[in-house]
Amino acid sequence: MNKTYYVCKYTPIELLTALGAECVNMNEMPQGFELADQIAHPNLCGFGKALLEAVMQGKVKELVLVNCCDTIRSVCDVLESSGRLDFLYMIDMLHSDSECSRERTVRQLKALAKAYGEYRGTSFQAERFRRAFRPQQKEREPHISVLGARMGTELFEMTQKAMPFPVENDSCVYNRSAGSGTPPETEDFDALMEWYAGELLHQLPCMRMMDSTGRKQLYQDPDLRGIIYHTVKFCDFYSFEYAEIKNHAAVPILKIESDYTIQSSGQLSTRLEAFAESLAPDLKKGKEKTMGKGYVAGIDSGSTSTDVVILDKNREIVTGIILPTGAGAAIGAERALEEALKSAGLVREDIDALVTTGYGRTAIQDGDKSITEITCHARGAHYLDPSVRTVIDIGGQDSKVIRVDENGAVVNFVMNDKCAAGTGRFLEMMARTLEMSLEELSLKGLDYREDITISSMCTVFAESEVVSLIAQNKATDDIVHGLNKAVAVKTAALAKRVGGEAPYMMTGGVSKNRGLVKTLEEKLGAALLINDKAQLCGALGAALFAADLMG
């Protein structure tokens, strides 16, 4: 028997169950949208594409939709013309709990019952209808809540593994509360549907309802310890709610966005882990270590470089090494550690504890603990200058702005990690286009004359702009200043989003770019602290956490 899939909490799954259906929430995240992109508009939201992908792969044969947004309407039209489903039905969603809405919902329920009953060859069973109702289970202990647009199963499982508290999925379809009531003791189908329409419409509202104020109870739970607010690319409804929650929630909140593919979930792992570390900052736990010679090491495995810092028993820096990462994170880390040991006159057995961080941290098997670069950069910056309150790290493949407290703990952070826009890789590609090294690029733009604006931060489009400017005989200093300004504007916007405040410290290799530093200072309206060890900040923080393991 085919399963009957649904996508919305307003779907009358108890009615479908009473007609013999086995109802399943369609929430699978595909590897990509190869089939969906062939039949749908490219700007369809990720969930709509995931739904199309599942049907086109033959995984879904029966589907009941609710007419809740333009995406679902478009998906229904595409699927109807595809002929790939045995049963496809869409219910009109009423946007209020008025008497008129309930009357129309009753008509919708009766029409669905007639259509599905004829398709399946079954009739409504009142007793089966009653058995389909189950009380909603809520966490009654400290927990994290996922709010916003629906979160795919794979991403939710990743979230559960990362968090230090139980995680409750209160996003979209998952905060369904219809079914917690008890149906009246009657066999009269009309009477049951009149009651049921009220149950469906009187749920905790979704963001598409005319009155969504009831959603406040989602973030006013006294047992709530943190919120992960999830949005889906090209879906605006839940983006509006985030601003409201951010201003009124009394707990830490992390906003993430996915395109509903498994690949996008993987890109979010650093944000989730860093948020988890900020909620449970006891990072000293790890493998039980025995003090030997008192040396510890931290390895920051980045996309461009791998950095190693070794500390002695007094937490003083013995040596710091920066080497290109190369083709593999594990091999690059091993090579950099060997160089650091050689520089310090030590051998591997002299290192009592080793903590890894950075983009390739999970690939390094030799460490005692792995901590995100967010937390490590904050710790390293605090070590170098305890007055720092905002850390700006423009890395090889992402940019981060981290707000820290007086103890160097992460208060808030934001990342730009969806593409190379505004990162070290972006500057590297522009340097190639200008036929100069990164070192040469870092000295250009200080004495510009024309204030050029590079309109695109996309590496491909920006390269085309630079080529066009070269063809116009624009001065190299002016072009480089335009590039620096583009990166600075984007970075300053991240700093504003995170509530950045002075003193600022800039870490990472891009901190050596004098032109960019000067332009960013102008956009921030504040000086940037540039420590000579700033490039090693992530590895330094990791080494400090390794020292914590020793007590």
XYZ file of C-alpha atoms in Angstrom:
551
model
C 0.000 0.000 0.000
C 1.308 3.466 -0.907
C 1.953 5.932 1.882
C 0.085 9.218 1.727
C 2.502 12.102 2.099
C 1.658 15.555 3.449
C 3.596 18.790 3.967
C 1.542 21.098 6.211
C 0.282 20.930 9.801
C -3.174 21.988 8.593
C -3.441 18.745 6.601
C -6.369 16.675 7.980
C -4.270 13.563 8.575
C -6.766 12.140 11.103
C -9.468 12.234 8.415
C -7.173 10.546 5.897
C -6.277 7.908 8.499
C -9.982 7.254 9.048
C -10.220 6.552 5.300
C -7.403 3.982 5.428
C -4.365 6.160 4.665
C -0.934 5.773 6.234
C 0.113 9.440 6.506
C 3.787 10.459 6.422
C 5.313 13.916 6.704
C 7.375 14.541 3.546
C 10.611 16.017 4.865
C 13.516 14.375 3.040
C 16.512 16.474 2.018
C 17.960 15.349 -1.345
C 21.569 15.529 -2.497
C 20.545 18.088 -5.109
C 17.772 19.185 -7.452
C 18.841 17.569 -10.712
C 15.316 16.486 -11.708
C 13.441 19.363 -10.068
C 15.501 21.988 -11.901
C 14.464 20.436 -15.199
C 10.761 21.063 -14.617
C 10.499 24.047 -12.232
C 11.527 27.691 -11.933
C 15.066 28.119 -10.473
C 13.813 30.528 -7.776
C 11.373 28.030 -6.304
C 12.167 27.556 -2.618
C 14.375 24.625 -1.596
C 11.540 22.715 0.046
C 9.388 22.954 -3.076
C 12.266 21.584 -5.143
C 12.862 18.793 -2.602
C 9.209 17.811 -2.950
C 9.457 17.761 -6.746
C 12.700 15.771 -6.588
C 11.100 13.088 -4.384
C 8.128 12.702 -6.723
C 10.248 12.639 -9.886
C 12.445 9.953 -8.288
C 9.336 7.835 -7.765
C 9.459 7.977 -3.961
C 5.996 9.542 -3.608
C 2.785 8.272 -5.211
C 0.113 9.875 -3.023
C 0.353 13.511 -1.966
C -2.052 15.839 -0.160
C -1.030 19.512 -0.253
C -2.344 22.608 1.487
C -2.595 25.780 -0.583
C -0.447 27.799 1.854
C 1.988 29.693 -0.411
C 2.999 30.375 -4.001
C 5.584 27.584 -3.922
C 3.045 24.892 -3.051
C 0.646 26.197 -5.682
C 3.415 26.069 -8.280
C 4.496 22.580 -7.152
C 0.923 21.347 -7.448
C 0.616 22.696 -11.000
C 3.911 21.101 -12.043
C 3.042 17.739 -10.474
C -0.445 17.737 -11.935
C 0.980 18.067 -15.442
C 3.713 15.486 -14.773
C 1.316 12.582 -14.287
C 3.729 10.948 -11.840
C 1.286 10.647 -8.928
C -1.550 8.214 -8.326
C -3.318 10.678 -6.053
C -2.742 14.438 -5.832
C -5.044 16.745 -3.943
C -4.728 20.317 -2.691
C -6.813 21.844 0.085
C -7.421 25.581 0.332
C -5.883 26.957 3.510
C -8.020 29.450 5.411
C -5.991 32.219 7.026
C -8.170 32.822 10.066
C -10.227 30.985 12.692
C -13.492 32.766 11.940
C -16.925 31.187 11.664
C -16.852 31.663 7.896
C -13.438 29.949 7.698
C -14.686 26.978 9.700
C -17.715 26.584 7.435
C -15.540 26.608 4.338
C -13.063 24.206 5.937
C -15.920 21.758 6.612
C -16.723 21.803 2.899
C -13.044 21.234 2.091
C -12.886 18.252 4.469
C -15.981 16.654 2.969
C -14.643 17.120 -0.565
C -11.311 15.518 0.387
C -13.090 12.608 2.086
C -15.162 11.998 -1.040
C -12.147 12.213 -3.408
C -9.836 10.038 -1.304
C -12.572 7.519 -0.466
C -13.344 7.051 -4.173
C -9.637 6.730 -4.997
C -8.975 4.181 -2.254
C -12.376 2.477 -2.357
C -12.908 3.003 1.371
C -15.370 4.798 3.620
C -15.002 6.930 6.731
C -14.593 4.963 9.977
C -15.510 7.047 13.040
C -13.667 4.791 15.496
C -10.484 4.868 13.414
C -10.855 8.666 13.283
C -10.938 8.876 17.095
C -7.920 6.580 17.501
C -5.884 8.824 15.190
C -5.866 11.631 17.765
C -2.822 11.709 20.032
C -1.804 14.259 22.681
C 1.114 16.498 21.751
C 4.350 15.622 23.556
C 6.313 18.634 24.810
C 9.699 18.844 26.502
C 9.380 19.570 30.237
C 13.083 20.039 30.861
C 15.788 22.463 29.697
C 15.865 22.248 25.901
C 16.690 23.953 22.618
C 13.847 24.809 20.247
C 14.060 24.880 16.452
C 11.689 27.558 15.172
C 10.846 29.053 11.792
C 10.455 27.321 8.450
C 10.392 23.542 8.383
C 13.762 21.898 8.945
C 14.731 18.796 6.985
C 15.155 15.523 8.850
C 18.875 15.254 8.131
C 19.602 18.800 9.315
C 17.500 18.303 12.451
C 19.399 15.130 13.333
C 22.673 17.025 12.891
C 21.318 19.727 15.192
C 20.352 17.175 17.826
C 23.863 15.703 17.824
C 25.516 19.122 18.136
C 23.456 20.599 20.974
C 24.196 20.182 24.708
C 20.452 20.043 25.534
C 17.537 18.028 24.079
C 16.216 19.644 20.890
C 12.522 20.099 20.156
C 11.401 20.698 16.576
C 8.826 23.503 16.721
C 9.296 24.562 13.107
C 6.375 24.811 10.689
C 4.658 21.400 10.325
C 6.202 20.059 13.540
C 4.359 22.338 15.964
C 1.076 20.735 14.922
C -1.383 20.670 17.808
C -4.524 19.381 16.072
C -5.262 16.013 17.572
C -4.720 16.910 21.207
C -8.475 17.324 21.708
C -11.033 14.537 22.036
C -13.601 14.089 19.230
C -17.268 14.076 20.288
C -18.872 10.671 20.883
C -21.015 10.614 17.771
C -21.138 8.665 14.532
C -22.500 11.692 12.653
C -19.920 12.539 9.981
C -21.145 16.140 9.554
C -20.936 16.817 13.292
C -17.439 15.321 13.478
C -16.231 17.455 10.568
C -17.654 20.636 12.113
C -15.722 19.911 15.311
C -12.600 18.881 13.366
C -12.524 22.078 11.270
C -12.293 24.080 14.496
C -9.466 21.838 15.773
C -7.432 22.338 12.600
C -7.889 26.105 12.445
C -7.392 26.689 16.156
C -3.844 25.325 16.224
C -0.865 27.410 17.250
C -0.817 29.620 14.134
C 1.738 29.476 11.366
C 3.194 32.684 9.932
C 0.687 32.626 7.073
C -2.292 33.134 9.371
C -3.808 36.620 9.667
C -3.216 36.611 13.435
C 0.060 34.932 14.380
C 0.445 36.408 17.871
C -0.160 32.996 19.451
C 3.302 31.956 18.279
C 4.842 33.963 21.147
C 4.382 30.971 23.425
C 7.052 29.186 21.371
C 9.797 31.445 22.734
C 8.315 32.231 26.152
C 8.772 28.713 27.522
C 10.552 28.895 30.922
C 12.456 25.672 30.100
C 13.881 27.112 26.883
C 17.683 27.501 26.848
C 18.260 28.548 23.252
C 16.583 29.027 19.867
C 17.774 27.896 16.455
C 15.753 29.869 13.915
C 15.671 28.166 10.522
C 14.722 29.720 7.210
C 14.659 28.268 3.703
C 16.182 30.068 0.740
C 13.573 32.071 -1.219
C 11.002 31.794 1.602
C 10.233 35.159 3.233
C 7.399 34.377 5.652
C 9.573 33.207 8.517
C 12.299 35.788 7.941
C 9.809 38.395 9.190
C 9.285 36.544 12.463
C 13.005 36.298 13.205
C 13.320 40.059 13.791
C 10.474 39.918 16.312
C 11.961 36.981 18.218
C 15.465 38.451 18.181
C 14.199 41.571 19.919
C 12.056 39.815 22.511
C 13.483 36.363 23.247
C 15.256 36.052 26.594
C 17.577 33.250 25.426
C 20.447 33.012 22.899
C 19.306 32.680 19.291
C 21.062 31.406 16.159
C 19.677 32.020 12.680
C 20.549 29.561 9.930
C 19.342 29.201 6.351
C 19.383 26.100 4.167
C 18.406 25.414 0.581
C 16.981 22.044 1.701
C 19.834 19.948 0.341
C 22.119 17.707 2.386
C 25.108 19.720 1.146
C 23.723 22.938 2.640
C 23.305 21.136 5.966
C 26.989 20.254 6.026
C 27.928 23.900 5.543
C 25.981 24.796 8.688
C 27.848 22.444 11.017
C 30.346 25.069 12.234
C 27.560 27.506 13.151
C 25.638 24.836 15.030
C 28.698 23.588 16.910
C 29.803 27.126 17.814
C 26.308 27.906 19.109
C 26.390 24.731 21.169
C 29.761 25.727 22.615
C 28.368 29.126 23.619
C 25.432 27.456 25.412
C 27.629 25.002 27.308
C 31.016 26.730 27.603
C 32.622 23.987 29.734
C 35.086 22.967 27.052
C 37.705 21.535 29.382
C 36.201 18.081 29.246
C 38.026 15.680 26.989
C 40.298 12.708 27.193
C 41.869 12.346 30.626
C 45.432 13.572 30.300
C 48.552 13.063 32.404
C 51.007 15.930 32.727
C 54.325 15.195 31.086
C 56.674 17.968 30.008
C 53.821 20.489 30.028
C 53.782 21.328 26.300
C 50.443 21.566 24.483
C 49.545 22.348 20.877
C 46.698 23.750 18.851
C 46.166 23.104 15.139
C 43.973 25.399 13.030
C 43.259 23.578 9.774
C 42.004 26.229 7.358
C 41.084 25.983 3.695
C 44.173 27.982 2.707
C 46.683 27.574 5.530
C 47.266 25.273 8.492
C 48.547 26.985 11.615
C 50.138 25.399 14.695
C 50.879 26.982 18.067
C 52.794 25.253 20.868
C 52.525 26.535 24.462
C 54.661 25.640 27.462
C 53.364 24.816 30.951
C 53.108 28.546 31.723
C 50.885 29.060 28.672
C 53.574 31.068 26.933
C 53.966 30.739 23.170
C 56.941 28.551 22.301
C 56.470 28.637 18.544
C 53.913 29.340 15.836
C 53.941 27.936 12.304
C 51.846 28.809 9.214
C 51.992 26.497 6.195
C 49.777 26.008 3.118
C 47.109 23.361 3.801
C 47.656 21.601 0.493
C 45.447 18.827 -0.860
C 44.400 17.225 2.437
C 43.626 18.610 5.888
C 45.097 15.645 7.770
C 48.334 15.607 5.767
C 48.654 19.387 6.025
C 48.139 19.251 9.795
C 50.763 16.532 10.233
C 53.283 18.463 8.165
C 52.633 21.729 10.040
C 52.907 20.015 13.435
C 56.231 18.447 12.430
C 57.553 21.868 11.417
C 56.340 23.427 14.667
C 58.000 20.667 16.735
C 61.247 21.098 14.787
C 61.099 24.865 15.343
C 60.599 24.355 19.098
C 63.235 21.621 19.378
C 60.624 19.122 20.548
C 59.316 15.715 19.507
C 55.700 14.507 19.303
C 55.980 12.704 22.641
C 56.645 16.051 24.348
C 53.093 17.259 23.527
C 50.751 16.371 26.393
C 47.529 17.577 24.770
C 46.437 18.570 21.266
C 43.239 20.406 20.241
C 42.156 20.902 16.631
C 40.019 23.632 15.112
C 39.187 25.079 11.708
C 37.602 23.901 8.513
C 39.495 20.557 8.497
C 39.385 19.846 12.242
C 37.240 16.710 11.989
C 39.647 15.146 9.476
C 42.524 15.246 11.978
C 42.389 12.051 14.026
C 45.373 12.767 16.268
C 43.721 15.416 18.451
C 42.338 15.051 21.979
C 39.441 17.396 21.274
C 37.914 19.390 18.400
C 36.520 22.914 18.929
C 35.090 25.313 16.342
C 37.163 28.168 15.005
C 34.541 30.626 16.314
C 35.277 29.733 19.936
C 39.024 29.354 19.368
C 39.409 32.743 17.660
C 37.569 34.386 20.543
C 39.842 32.673 23.092
C 43.002 33.473 21.132
C 42.077 37.134 20.645
C 41.343 37.493 24.367
C 44.777 36.025 25.177
C 46.483 38.548 22.884
C 44.448 41.519 24.171
C 41.813 41.092 26.918
C 40.243 44.457 26.033
C 38.976 43.126 22.668
C 35.194 42.939 22.367
C 34.807 42.139 18.651
C 36.921 39.775 16.560
C 36.910 40.021 12.762
C 38.358 37.057 10.900
C 38.402 37.102 7.099
C 39.500 33.590 6.243
C 40.223 31.693 3.071
C 36.650 30.522 2.473
C 34.501 32.411 4.983
C 34.292 35.570 7.043
C 33.372 35.715 10.722
C 32.572 38.491 13.157
C 32.553 37.372 16.801
C 31.447 39.446 19.776
C 33.137 38.412 23.024
C 32.760 39.285 26.695
C 35.369 40.318 29.256
C 36.376 36.658 29.699
C 36.836 35.939 25.990
C 33.625 33.883 25.784
C 31.478 34.139 22.645
C 28.443 36.395 23.127
C 27.279 36.385 19.510
C 28.693 35.631 16.077
C 27.807 35.754 12.414
C 29.384 34.043 9.424
C 29.442 34.525 5.693
C 30.093 30.981 4.475
C 27.809 30.462 1.481
C 30.348 31.495 -1.131
C 33.786 33.086 -1.460
C 32.380 36.628 -1.587
C 34.427 38.953 0.601
C 36.914 36.288 1.733
C 40.610 35.681 1.263
C 39.821 33.499 -1.741
C 38.013 36.427 -3.345
C 41.088 38.640 -2.916
C 43.347 35.869 -4.189
C 41.305 35.548 -7.389
C 41.313 39.330 -7.900
C 45.103 39.400 -7.437
C 45.448 36.797 -10.187
C 43.228 38.857 -12.466
C 45.444 41.900 -11.815
C 48.533 39.717 -12.368
C 50.071 40.389 -8.966
C 50.740 38.503 -5.758
C 48.642 38.836 -2.624
C 51.555 40.653 -0.984
C 51.598 43.196 -3.824
C 47.822 43.550 -3.665
C 47.977 44.267 0.074
C 50.134 47.351 -0.543
C 48.010 48.756 -3.354
C 44.956 50.952 -2.952
C 46.446 53.085 -0.178
C 47.031 56.042 -2.515
C 43.957 55.841 -4.728
C 42.586 58.858 -6.565
C 39.283 57.697 -8.052
C 36.749 56.155 -5.682
C 35.709 53.151 -7.794
C 32.816 50.959 -6.708
C 32.851 47.243 -7.502
C 29.136 46.463 -7.674
C 29.282 42.653 -7.403
C 30.777 40.559 -4.624
C 30.413 37.355 -6.639
C 33.945 36.271 -7.541
C 33.009 35.538 -11.168
C 31.124 38.797 -11.776
C 33.668 40.894 -9.854
C 36.424 39.445 -12.031
C 34.500 40.596 -15.118
C 34.197 44.084 -13.615
C 37.929 44.206 -12.900
C 38.750 43.124 -16.454
C 36.429 45.853 -17.748
C 38.098 48.466 -15.526
C 41.533 47.387 -16.767
C 40.276 47.816 -20.331
C 39.199 51.357 -19.396
C 42.794 52.112 -18.305
C 41.773 52.677 -14.686
C 44.704 52.965 -12.278
C 45.607 49.781 -10.401
C 45.466 51.582 -7.036
C 41.933 52.748 -7.810
C 40.787 49.241 -8.811
C 42.327 47.657 -5.709
C 40.712 50.287 -3.503
C 37.378 49.401 -5.110
C 37.954 45.747 -4.214
C 39.005 46.631 -0.661
C 35.935 48.819 -0.268
C 33.649 46.004 -1.462
C 35.086 43.595 1.124
C 35.063 46.253 3.845
C 31.412 47.149 3.253
C 30.382 43.504 3.447
C 32.452 42.891 6.586
C 31.187 46.054 8.301
C 27.626 44.901 7.609
C 28.402 41.596 9.360
C 29.822 43.536 12.307
C 26.655 45.594 12.556
C 24.480 42.465 12.456
C 26.352 40.947 15.378
C 26.258 44.169 17.427
C 30.001 44.697 17.117
C 31.669 47.203 19.410
C 35.208 48.494 19.916
C 37.906 47.514 20.574
C 38.044 45.452 17.359
C 40.756 42.917 16.560
C 41.329 41.559 13.065
C 42.729 38.041 12.841
C 43.697 35.725 10.000
C 45.968 36.235 6.992
C 43.917 39.069 5.476
C 44.882 41.206 8.485
C 48.208 41.730 6.653
C 46.397 43.572 3.831
C 47.101 47.190 4.783
C 44.758 48.665 2.198
C 41.833 46.553 3.323
C 42.524 47.217 7.006
C 42.526 50.978 6.398
C 39.282 50.860 4.399
C 37.570 48.622 6.954
C 38.566 50.986 9.759
C 36.878 53.803 7.833
C 33.668 51.781 7.449
C 33.642 50.726 11.109
C 34.573 54.176 12.391
C 37.081 52.559 14.721
C 40.670 51.345 14.710
C 41.499 47.679 14.236
C 43.957 46.073 16.635
C 46.457 44.081 14.566
C 48.646 41.900 16.762
C 51.759 40.312 15.250
C 50.327 36.927 16.348
C 46.858 37.684 14.899
C 47.302 35.194 12.064
C 47.740 32.437 14.635
C 44.646 33.341 16.668
C 42.666 30.156 15.913
C 45.580 27.818 16.641
C 46.428 29.845 19.756
C 42.884 29.462 21.074
C 43.022 25.725 20.367
C 46.318 25.452 22.242
C 44.801 27.271 25.229
C 41.941 24.784 25.287
C 44.535 22.001 25.131
C 46.186 23.567 28.208
C 42.780 23.488 29.942
C 42.689 19.724 29.443
C 45.758 19.504 31.647
C 43.984 21.358 34.462
